[in-house]
């Protein structure tokens, strides 16, 4: 056993004395030590139930012959962090989570791990850690929130953010805003639409790192507790068979994840996290090849914010496996990939029925023949940008309009809410990228304000920052290179015409090369917004959005 390094032999007598101090018995020390990474806290709604999930995992591990040992991982609630300095600290936690989990697992020589994440950067951070540590590992999340109910209609967090714009535009009263506020988030769990947390939890199933239902069983269902017990039992089976994350998270598994991402219509943030996970297994992930996969992968789901269905509906319709089985009818998946079930993808999804063709469209009747995400390139984004195509209204698939330029999110929001943005405009928010932010803030506020003000079908938004999975509309993020390193987005001036063509995957600034060359000569790097602490260290090491905003380690 790997943990023998801290448990067996004369030289480990001091170590055993410390295990004695923990109250651990000789019998427990003789079993495999299974680290349970608990993201439980009392500030993230998706994490407030994780104590129950962790206890269920402990029972499963113990029943299957292991000794469970819990240690923590941090997590930020992106909704609470939205729209202020706190959002600079969201994406950056992905690396803190990966690094701290690696440190704990290596320092204490665990034989296996069960990861218990739920929201936002927690899931990709722990997937990155799993690939690094490479001991048998299973993921079990806290599960999604149930949809809210306001005035007889179902809602989710994106509706709440848009309600702020509606109130500002005089479309709803303060009383109606309060009713939305009290009815939108009714339970614990990750927010109920296909936002970042649920996108990544669904993709753990596709990657083979989570058991069936991990991405979709609602947080409040007792079935979630049973799933957690099975995860604890299953990690012991993986330990006995020595099946490890890098046996599971292969290049084929990453491509499967990108394919199902297109079918589900996942958050644009998956185009930051999949490259980062791929980097940990040594795969060079070029985001532009997403268009090749999108071109042959139909979009089968329009979950909120793209449509009126929610994760609970996806679960009832058969879940992620049912989506995968639809895709497999056209041979779009690598079915020979190993998974934490001890079986292949093909064995897992065989016979998984689509129980609701309105929630999961059949493969021969998709919402569109192309996938939910698109990577746009052109002279404004030479290294790429990302849009959630499935959440864009038809009239904005091709758009041309004048640039309205802002150097931070707050200035853009002020202009939107004060009525300064007009139909046809292209809002440009720059110096919000990984280095420039620093931290590449999600910008759900401006996208929701545009929608709430009734401009969603006439105004586009472009940024070197990123968007929440709850964003919808012609919201194009991850523009690379970013403004802080002199990317073309830094050269845009007020009134420049920008052309967006999503079907042709083009993003162009209609300014001559000669004029851009003059602007480039006059451009000067800006003083860093943050000069001390973790954000300053992060900004010094982080790469551009097209590389997944990974931290680049200098090599000799």
Coordinates of C-alpha atoms in Angstrom, one line a residue:
X1 CA 0.0 0.0 0.0
X2 CA 1.1 3.5 -0.8
X3 CA 0.2 4.6 2.8
X4 CA 2.7 2.0 4.2
X5 CA 5.2 4.9 3.8
X6 CA 3.6 6.5 6.8
X7 CA 2.3 3.4 8.7
X8 CA 4.7 0.5 8.5
X9 CA 8.2 -0.2 9.8
X10 CA 10.4 0.8 12.8
X11 CA 11.1 4.3 11.4
X12 CA 7.3 4.9 11.1
X13 CA 6.8 4.5 14.9
X14 CA 6.6 8.3 15.3
X15 CA 4.0 8.4 12.5
X16 CA 1.9 5.7 14.2
X17 CA 2.0 7.6 17.4
X18 CA 0.4 10.5 15.6
X19 CA -2.3 8.2 14.1
X20 CA -2.9 7.1 17.7
X21 CA -3.4 10.7 18.6
X22 CA -6.1 10.8 16.0
X23 CA -7.9 8.0 17.8
X24 CA -7.1 5.6 14.9
X25 CA -7.0 1.9 15.8
X26 CA -4.4 -0.6 14.7
X27 CA -7.1 -2.3 12.5
X28 CA -7.8 1.1 10.8
X29 CA -4.1 1.6 10.1
X30 CA -3.9 -1.8 8.5
X31 CA -6.5 -0.8 5.8
X32 CA -6.0 1.5 2.8
X33 CA -6.2 5.1 3.8
X34 CA -8.8 6.9 1.6
X35 CA -8.7 10.7 1.5
X36 CA -12.1 12.3 1.2
X37 CA -11.7 15.8 -0.1
X38 CA -14.6 17.8 1.3
X39 CA -15.6 21.1 -0.2
X40 CA -18.2 21.7 2.6
X41 CA -18.7 25.3 3.7
X42 CA -21.5 27.5 4.9
X43 CA -21.3 30.2 2.2
X44 CA -21.9 28.3 -1.0
X45 CA -25.4 27.0 -1.4
X46 CA -24.1 24.1 -3.5
X47 CA -21.8 23.1 -0.6
X48 CA -24.0 23.4 2.4
X49 CA -25.2 19.8 2.1
X50 CA -21.8 18.3 1.5
X51 CA -21.4 17.3 5.1
X52 CA -24.1 14.7 4.5
X53 CA -22.5 13.6 1.2
X54 CA -19.1 13.2 2.9
X55 CA -20.6 11.1 5.8
X56 CA -22.2 8.9 3.2
X57 CA -18.9 8.5 1.4
X58 CA -17.2 7.6 4.7
X59 CA -19.8 4.9 5.3
X60 CA -19.2 3.5 1.8
X61 CA -15.4 3.4 2.1
X62 CA -15.7 1.7 5.5
X63 CA -18.2 -0.9 4.3
X64 CA -15.8 -1.8 1.5
X65 CA -12.8 -2.2 3.7
X66 CA -11.0 1.2 3.7
X67 CA -10.3 3.8 6.3
X68 CA -11.8 7.2 5.4
X69 CA -9.9 10.4 6.3
X70 CA -11.5 13.8 5.5
X71 CA -9.6 16.9 4.6
X72 CA -10.9 20.2 3.1
X73 CA -10.9 22.1 -0.2
X74 CA -12.0 25.7 -0.6
X75 CA -14.8 26.9 -2.8
X76 CA -16.1 30.3 -3.9
X77 CA -19.8 31.0 -4.7
X78 CA -19.6 32.7 -8.1
X79 CA -23.1 34.2 -7.6
X80 CA -22.2 35.9 -4.3
X81 CA -18.8 36.9 -5.7
X82 CA -20.4 38.4 -8.9
X83 CA -20.0 42.1 -9.8
X84 CA -17.3 43.2 -7.4
X85 CA -13.7 42.6 -6.5
X86 CA -14.6 39.1 -5.2
X87 CA -15.0 37.8 -8.7
X88 CA -11.3 38.4 -9.3
X89 CA -10.8 35.5 -6.8
X90 CA -13.0 32.9 -8.4
X91 CA -11.0 31.4 -11.4
X92 CA -7.8 31.7 -9.4
X93 CA -9.1 29.3 -6.8
X94 CA -9.0 26.5 -9.4
X95 CA -5.2 26.4 -9.0
X96 CA -5.3 26.9 -5.3
X97 CA -7.7 23.9 -5.0
X98 CA -5.6 21.7 -7.3
X99 CA -2.3 22.7 -5.5
X100 CA -3.6 22.3 -2.0
X101 CA -5.2 18.9 -2.7
X102 CA -2.0 17.7 -4.3
X103 CA -0.1 18.9 -1.3
X104 CA -2.4 17.1 1.2
X105 CA -2.5 13.9 -0.8
X106 CA 1.2 13.6 -1.3
X107 CA 2.2 14.7 2.2
X108 CA 0.0 12.0 3.8
X109 CA 0.4 9.3 1.1
X110 CA -3.3 8.4 0.7
X111 CA -4.0 5.1 -1.2
X112 CA -7.1 6.5 -2.9
X113 CA -9.3 9.6 -3.0
X114 CA -12.9 10.5 -3.2
X115 CA -13.5 14.1 -4.4
X116 CA -16.6 15.8 -3.1
X117 CA -17.0 19.1 -4.9
X118 CA -20.0 20.9 -6.4
X119 CA -19.7 24.5 -7.6
X120 CA -17.7 26.3 -10.3
X121 CA -13.9 26.1 -9.9
X122 CA -14.1 23.3 -7.4
X123 CA -14.8 20.6 -9.9
X124 CA -12.1 21.4 -12.5
X125 CA -9.6 22.1 -9.7
X126 CA -10.1 18.7 -8.2
X127 CA -10.0 17.0 -11.6
X128 CA -6.6 18.6 -12.2
X129 CA -5.5 17.4 -8.8
X130 CA -6.7 13.9 -9.5
X131 CA -4.6 13.8 -12.7
X132 CA -1.5 14.9 -10.9
X133 CA -1.8 12.7 -7.9
X134 CA -2.9 9.7 -9.9
X135 CA -4.2 7.4 -7.2
X136 CA -7.6 5.6 -7.6
X137 CA -10.2 8.4 -7.4
X138 CA -14.0 8.8 -7.7
X139 CA -16.0 12.0 -7.9
X140 CA -19.3 12.6 -6.2
X141 CA -20.8 16.1 -6.2
X142 CA -23.4 17.7 -4.0
X143 CA -25.9 17.8 -6.9
X144 CA -28.0 20.5 -8.5
X145 CA -30.6 22.8 -7.0
X146 CA -34.2 22.4 -7.9
X147 CA -35.7 25.1 -10.2
X148 CA -37.4 28.1 -8.5
X149 CA -41.0 29.0 -8.9
X150 CA -42.1 32.6 -9.3
X151 CA -45.7 33.6 -10.5
X152 CA -46.4 30.1 -11.8
X153 CA -43.2 29.8 -13.9
X154 CA -40.0 28.0 -13.1
X155 CA -36.9 30.1 -12.8
X156 CA -33.1 29.9 -12.1
X157 CA -30.4 32.2 -11.0
X158 CA -30.0 33.8 -14.5
X159 CA -33.6 34.9 -14.2
X160 CA -32.8 36.7 -11.0
X161 CA -29.9 38.6 -12.5
X162 CA -32.0 39.6 -15.5
X163 CA -34.8 40.8 -13.1
X164 CA -32.4 43.5 -11.9
X165 CA -32.3 44.9 -15.5
X166 CA -36.1 44.5 -15.8
X167 CA -36.5 46.5 -12.6
X168 CA -34.1 49.2 -13.8
X169 CA -36.0 49.5 -17.1
X170 CA -39.3 49.8 -15.2
X171 CA -40.7 46.5 -16.4
X172 CA -41.2 45.1 -12.9
X173 CA -41.9 46.7 -9.5
X174 CA -39.8 46.5 -6.4
X175 CA -42.4 44.1 -4.9
X176 CA -42.0 41.8 -8.0
X177 CA -38.2 41.9 -7.7
X178 CA -38.5 40.8 -4.1
X179 CA -40.8 38.0 -5.1
X180 CA -38.2 36.8 -7.6
X181 CA -35.5 37.1 -5.0
X182 CA -37.4 34.9 -2.6
X183 CA -38.5 32.2 -5.0
X184 CA -35.6 31.7 -7.4
X185 CA -33.2 29.6 -5.4
X186 CA -35.4 27.3 -3.3
X187 CA -33.0 24.5 -2.2
X188 CA -29.4 23.8 -1.6
X189 CA -27.3 22.6 -4.6
X190 CA -25.5 24.0 -7.6
X191 CA -27.8 26.5 -9.5
X192 CA -30.4 24.7 -11.4
X193 CA -29.5 25.5 -15.1
X194 CA -26.7 24.3 -17.3
X195 CA -24.3 26.7 -15.7
X196 CA -20.6 26.1 -15.0
X197 CA -21.0 23.9 -11.9
X198 CA -23.6 21.6 -13.5
X199 CA -21.7 21.6 -16.8
X200 CA -18.5 20.3 -15.1
X201 CA -20.4 17.8 -12.9
X202 CA -22.1 16.4 -16.0
X203 CA -18.7 16.2 -17.7
X204 CA -17.3 14.1 -14.8
X205 CA -19.6 11.4 -15.9
X206 CA -18.4 11.7 -19.5
X207 CA -14.8 11.8 -18.5
X208 CA -15.4 8.6 -16.6
X209 CA -14.6 10.0 -13.2
X210 CA -18.1 10.1 -11.7
X211 CA -20.8 7.4 -11.4
X212 CA -24.0 7.6 -13.3
X213 CA -26.2 10.5 -12.1
X214 CA -23.4 12.5 -10.5
X215 CA -24.1 15.5 -12.7
X216 CA -27.9 15.4 -12.5
X217 CA -29.4 13.8 -9.4
X218 CA -30.9 16.8 -7.4
X219 CA -29.1 17.7 -4.2
X220 CA -32.3 17.2 -2.1
X221 CA -32.9 13.6 -3.4
X222 CA -32.1 10.7 -1.1
X223 CA -30.7 9.0 -4.2
X224 CA -27.8 11.5 -3.9
X225 CA -26.9 10.0 -0.5
X226 CA -27.0 6.5 -2.0
X227 CA -24.8 7.6 -4.8
X228 CA -22.3 8.9 -2.3
X229 CA -22.2 5.6 -0.5
X230 CA -21.6 3.8 -3.8
X231 CA -18.8 6.2 -4.6
X232 CA -17.1 5.3 -1.4
X233 CA -17.5 1.6 -2.1
X234 CA -16.4 2.0 -5.7
X235 CA -13.1 3.7 -4.9
X236 CA -12.1 0.6 -3.0
X237 CA -12.9 -1.5 -6.1
X238 CA -10.7 0.8 -8.1
X239 CA -7.9 0.5 -5.5
X240 CA -8.1 -3.3 -5.7
X241 CA -7.9 -3.2 -9.5
X242 CA -5.3 -0.3 -9.5
X243 CA -7.4 1.8 -12.0
X244 CA -6.2 5.4 -11.8
X245 CA -7.2 8.8 -13.1
X246 CA -4.7 8.8 -16.0
X247 CA -6.1 5.4 -17.1
X248 CA -9.5 7.1 -17.3
X249 CA -8.8 10.7 -18.3
X250 CA -7.1 10.0 -21.6
X251 CA -7.1 12.2 -24.8
X252 CA -10.1 10.2 -26.0
X253 CA -12.0 10.9 -22.8
X254 CA -11.3 14.6 -23.2
X255 CA -12.6 14.5 -26.7
X256 CA -15.7 12.7 -25.5
X257 CA -16.2 15.4 -22.9
X258 CA -16.0 18.1 -25.6
X259 CA -18.5 16.2 -27.8
X260 CA -21.0 15.8 -25.0
X261 CA -20.4 19.4 -24.0
X262 CA -21.6 20.4 -27.5
X263 CA -24.7 18.2 -27.2
X264 CA -25.7 19.5 -23.8
X265 CA -24.9 23.2 -24.5
X266 CA -22.6 23.6 -21.6
X267 CA -21.1 26.8 -20.1
X268 CA -18.4 28.6 -22.1
X269 CA -16.3 28.1 -19.0
X270 CA -15.8 24.4 -20.0
X271 CA -13.5 25.9 -22.7
X272 CA -11.3 27.1 -19.9
X273 CA -11.4 24.0 -17.8
X274 CA -11.1 21.2 -20.3
X275 CA -7.8 22.6 -21.7
X276 CA -6.5 22.9 -18.1
X277 CA -7.5 19.3 -17.3
X278 CA -6.0 18.2 -20.6
X279 CA -2.7 20.0 -19.7
X280 CA -2.5 17.9 -16.6
X281 CA -2.5 14.7 -18.7
X282 CA 0.0 16.1 -21.2
X283 CA -2.5 16.8 -23.9
X284 CA -2.1 19.9 -26.1
X285 CA -5.6 21.3 -26.3
X286 CA -6.1 23.8 -29.1
X287 CA -9.5 25.4 -28.6
X288 CA -10.0 25.9 -32.3
X289 CA -10.5 22.2 -32.9
X290 CA -13.7 22.5 -30.9
X291 CA -15.3 23.8 -34.1
X292 CA -14.4 20.5 -35.8
X293 CA -16.2 18.6 -33.1
X294 CA -19.1 21.1 -33.1
X295 CA -19.5 20.7 -36.9
X296 CA -20.4 17.0 -36.5
X297 CA -22.1 17.1 -33.1
X298 CA -25.8 18.1 -32.9
X299 CA -27.1 20.2 -30.0
X300 CA -29.7 18.0 -28.2
X301 CA -30.5 20.1 -25.1
X302 CA -31.7 23.6 -24.4
X303 CA -31.3 23.7 -20.7
X304 CA -31.6 27.1 -18.8
X305 CA -30.5 29.7 -19.7
X306 CA -30.8 28.5 -23.3
X307 CA -34.3 27.1 -22.8
X308 CA -37.1 26.4 -20.4
X309 CA -35.8 23.1 -19.0
X310 CA -33.6 22.4 -16.0
X311 CA -31.1 19.9 -14.6
X312 CA -33.9 18.1 -12.8
X313 CA -35.6 17.6 -16.1
X314 CA -32.4 16.2 -17.7
X315 CA -32.1 13.8 -14.8
X316 CA -35.7 12.6 -15.2
X317 CA -35.1 12.2 -19.0
X318 CA -32.3 9.7 -18.4
X319 CA -29.4 12.0 -17.6
X320 CA -26.0 12.3 -19.2
X321 CA -25.8 8.6 -20.1
X322 CA -29.0 9.0 -22.2
X323 CA -27.5 12.0 -24.0
X324 CA -24.3 9.9 -24.6
X325 CA -26.4 7.0 -25.9
X326 CA -28.1 9.3 -28.4
X327 CA -24.7 10.5 -29.7
X328 CA -23.4 7.0 -29.9
X329 CA -26.2 6.2 -32.4
X330 CA -24.0 8.2 -34.9
X331 CA -20.7 6.8 -33.6
X332 CA -19.7 10.2 -32.1
X333 CA -18.0 8.8 -29.0
X334 CA -15.0 6.8 -28.2
X335 CA -16.7 3.9 -26.4
X336 CA -13.6 2.0 -25.4
X337 CA -12.6 4.5 -22.7
X338 CA -12.3 3.1 -19.1
X339 CA -14.4 4.6 -16.3
X340 CA -14.6 4.5 -12.5
X341 CA -17.4 1.9 -12.9
X342 CA -14.6 -0.5 -13.9
X343 CA -16.4 -0.7 -17.3
X344 CA -16.0 1.1 -20.6
X345 CA -18.1 4.0 -21.8
X346 CA -19.8 1.7 -24.2
X347 CA -20.8 -0.8 -21.5
X348 CA -22.0 2.1 -19.2
X349 CA -24.4 3.7 -21.7
X350 CA -25.8 0.6 -23.4
X351 CA -29.5 0.5 -23.1
X352 CA -29.8 4.0 -21.5
X353 CA -33.1 5.2 -22.7
X354 CA -34.1 8.8 -23.6
X355 CA -37.3 9.1 -21.5
X356 CA -38.3 12.6 -22.7
X357 CA -37.5 13.7 -26.3
X358 CA -38.6 17.3 -25.4
X359 CA -35.7 17.6 -22.9
X360 CA -33.1 15.4 -24.8
X361 CA -33.8 15.7 -28.5
X362 CA -33.3 12.5 -30.4
X363 CA -30.2 12.4 -32.6
X364 CA -32.3 12.7 -35.8
X365 CA -34.3 15.7 -34.5
X366 CA -31.7 18.0 -32.8
X367 CA -32.1 21.7 -31.9
X368 CA -29.3 22.3 -34.4
X369 CA -26.8 20.2 -36.4
X370 CA -24.0 22.0 -34.7
X371 CA -22.8 21.9 -31.1
X372 CA -23.7 24.4 -28.4
X373 CA -20.3 26.2 -28.4
X374 CA -18.3 27.9 -31.1
X375 CA -14.8 29.3 -31.2
X376 CA -14.6 32.5 -33.2
X377 CA -11.3 33.8 -34.7
X378 CA -10.4 36.8 -36.8
X379 CA -8.3 39.9 -36.5
X380 CA -10.0 40.8 -33.2
X381 CA -9.3 37.4 -31.7
X382 CA -6.3 35.8 -33.6
X383 CA -6.0 33.1 -30.9
X384 CA -9.7 32.5 -30.5
X385 CA -12.8 33.5 -28.5
X386 CA -15.8 31.5 -27.3
X387 CA -19.5 31.9 -27.6
X388 CA -22.4 29.7 -26.3
X389 CA -24.0 29.4 -29.7
X390 CA -27.1 27.5 -28.4
X391 CA -28.0 30.5 -26.2
X392 CA -27.8 33.1 -29.0
X393 CA -31.1 34.3 -30.6
X394 CA -31.2 33.7 -34.4
X395 CA -31.2 37.4 -35.3
X396 CA -27.8 37.9 -33.5
X397 CA -26.0 35.0 -35.2
X398 CA -24.7 37.6 -37.7
X399 CA -24.3 41.1 -36.4
X400 CA -22.4 44.2 -37.3
X401 CA -22.3 47.3 -35.2
X402 CA -20.3 50.1 -33.5
X403 CA -18.0 49.4 -30.6
X404 CA -18.8 50.8 -27.3
X405 CA -15.5 50.5 -25.4
X406 CA -15.0 50.1 -21.7
X407 CA -11.9 49.2 -19.7
X408 CA -13.7 47.5 -16.8
X409 CA -17.0 45.7 -16.1
X410 CA -18.3 48.4 -13.7
X411 CA -18.1 51.1 -16.4
X412 CA -20.0 48.9 -18.9
X413 CA -22.7 48.1 -16.3
X414 CA -23.2 51.8 -15.5
X415 CA -23.6 52.6 -19.2
X416 CA -26.1 49.8 -19.8
X417 CA -28.2 50.6 -16.7
X418 CA -28.2 54.3 -17.5
X419 CA -29.6 53.7 -21.0
X420 CA -26.4 54.7 -22.9
X421 CA -26.3 51.4 -24.9
X422 CA -28.5 51.4 -27.9
X423 CA -29.8 48.7 -30.3
X424 CA -27.1 47.5 -32.6
X425 CA -24.2 48.4 -30.3
X426 CA -21.3 46.0 -29.7
X427 CA -20.2 46.4 -26.0
X428 CA -16.4 45.8 -25.6
X429 CA -15.1 45.1 -22.1
X430 CA -11.4 44.7 -21.9
X431 CA -8.5 44.5 -19.4
X432 CA -10.6 41.9 -17.7
X433 CA -8.6 38.9 -18.9
X434 CA -6.5 36.4 -16.8
X435 CA -3.6 38.9 -16.5
X436 CA -5.4 42.2 -16.9
X437 CA -8.2 41.6 -14.4
X438 CA -6.4 39.9 -12.9
X439 CA -8.4 36.8 -12.5
X440 CA -10.7 36.9 -15.6
X441 CA -13.9 37.8 -13.9
X442 CA -17.2 36.3 -14.9
X443 CA -19.5 39.0 -16.1
X444 CA -23.1 37.9 -15.5
X445 CA -24.1 41.4 -14.5
X446 CA -23.7 43.1 -17.9
X447 CA -25.1 40.2 -19.9
X448 CA -28.1 40.0 -17.6
X449 CA -28.5 43.7 -17.7
X450 CA -28.6 43.7 -21.5
X451 CA -31.2 41.0 -21.5
X452 CA -33.2 42.6 -18.7
X453 CA -33.2 46.0 -20.5
X454 CA -34.7 44.3 -23.6
X455 CA -31.5 44.5 -25.7
X456 CA -30.7 40.8 -25.9
X457 CA -31.8 40.5 -29.5
X458 CA -29.9 43.6 -30.7
X459 CA -26.7 44.1 -28.6
X460 CA -23.6 42.0 -28.5
X461 CA -20.9 41.9 -25.8
X462 CA -17.3 41.0 -26.4
X463 CA -14.6 40.7 -23.7
X464 CA -11.2 39.2 -22.9
X465 CA -12.8 38.2 -19.6
X466 CA -15.4 35.5 -19.3
X467 CA -19.1 34.9 -18.8
X468 CA -21.1 32.9 -16.3
X469 CA -22.8 29.7 -17.5
X470 CA -25.9 31.6 -16.7
X471 CA -25.2 34.2 -19.4
X472 CA -27.1 34.1 -22.7
X473 CA -27.2 36.1 -25.9
X474 CA -24.4 37.2 -28.2
X475 CA -21.8 37.1 -25.4
X476 CA -18.3 36.4 -26.8
X477 CA -15.6 35.9 -24.2
X478 CA -12.0 34.6 -23.7
X479 CA -10.9 37.0 -26.6
X480 CA -7.2 36.1 -27.0
X481 CA -4.6 37.6 -26.9
X482 CA -6.0 39.7 -24.1
X483 CA -5.7 43.5 -23.9
X484 CA -3.2 43.4 -21.0
X485 CA -0.6 41.8 -23.3
X486 CA -1.4 44.0 -26.3
X487 CA -4.0 41.9 -28.0
X488 CA -6.0 43.5 -30.8
X489 CA -8.9 44.1 -28.4
X490 CA -6.7 46.7 -26.7
X491 CA -6.6 48.7 -30.0
X492 CA -10.4 49.0 -30.5
X493 CA -11.7 52.6 -30.4
X494 CA -15.2 53.9 -29.7
X495 CA -17.3 53.7 -32.9
X496 CA -15.1 51.1 -34.7
X497 CA -17.3 48.7 -36.6
X498 CA -17.2 45.1 -35.4
X499 CA -18.5 42.2 -37.4
X500 CA -19.7 39.0 -35.8
X501 CA -20.5 35.9 -37.8
X502 CA -21.1 32.9 -35.6
X503 CA -22.1 30.4 -38.4
X504 CA -18.7 31.2 -40.1
X505 CA -16.9 31.4 -36.7
X506 CA -15.6 34.9 -37.4
X507 CA -14.9 37.9 -35.2
X508 CA -13.5 40.9 -37.1
X509 CA -12.6 44.5 -36.4
X510 CA -13.3 46.5 -39.6
X511 CA -10.3 48.7 -39.3
X512 CA -7.4 48.7 -41.9
X513 CA -4.1 46.9 -41.0
X514 CA -2.3 50.3 -41.5
X515 CA -4.5 52.0 -38.9
X516 CA -4.1 49.0 -36.5
X517 CA -0.3 49.2 -36.9
X518 CA -0.4 52.9 -36.0
X519 CA -2.5 52.1 -32.9
X520 CA -0.2 49.3 -31.9
X521 CA 2.9 51.6 -32.0
X522 CA 1.1 54.0 -29.6
X523 CA -0.2 51.3 -27.3
X524 CA 1.6 51.0 -23.9
X525 CA 1.1 48.3 -21.3
X526 CA -0.9 49.4 -18.2
X527 CA 0.2 49.4 -14.7
X528 CA -1.0 46.1 -13.0
X529 CA -4.3 46.6 -11.1
X530 CA -3.0 44.5 -8.3
X531 CA 0.6 44.5 -7.2
X532 CA 0.6 42.3 -4.0
X533 CA -0.7 39.0 -2.7
X534 CA -2.0 36.0 -4.5
X535 CA -3.6 37.8 -7.4
X536 CA -0.2 39.5 -8.3
X537 CA 1.5 36.1 -8.3
X538 CA -1.3 34.6 -10.4
X539 CA -1.1 37.5 -12.9
X540 CA 2.7 37.0 -13.3
X541 CA 2.3 33.3 -14.2
X542 CA -1.1 32.9 -15.9
X543 CA -1.5 32.3 -19.7
X544 CA -4.2 33.6 -22.0
X545 CA -7.8 32.3 -22.1
X546 CA -7.2 30.2 -25.2
X547 CA -4.8 28.0 -23.2
X548 CA -7.3 27.6 -20.4
X549 CA -5.7 30.3 -18.2
X550 CA -3.3 27.7 -16.9
X551 CA -0.3 28.7 -14.8
X552 CA 2.8 28.6 -17.0
X553 CA 5.8 27.2 -15.1
X554 CA 9.1 28.6 -16.4
X555 CA 11.4 25.8 -17.5
X556 CA 15.1 25.9 -18.1

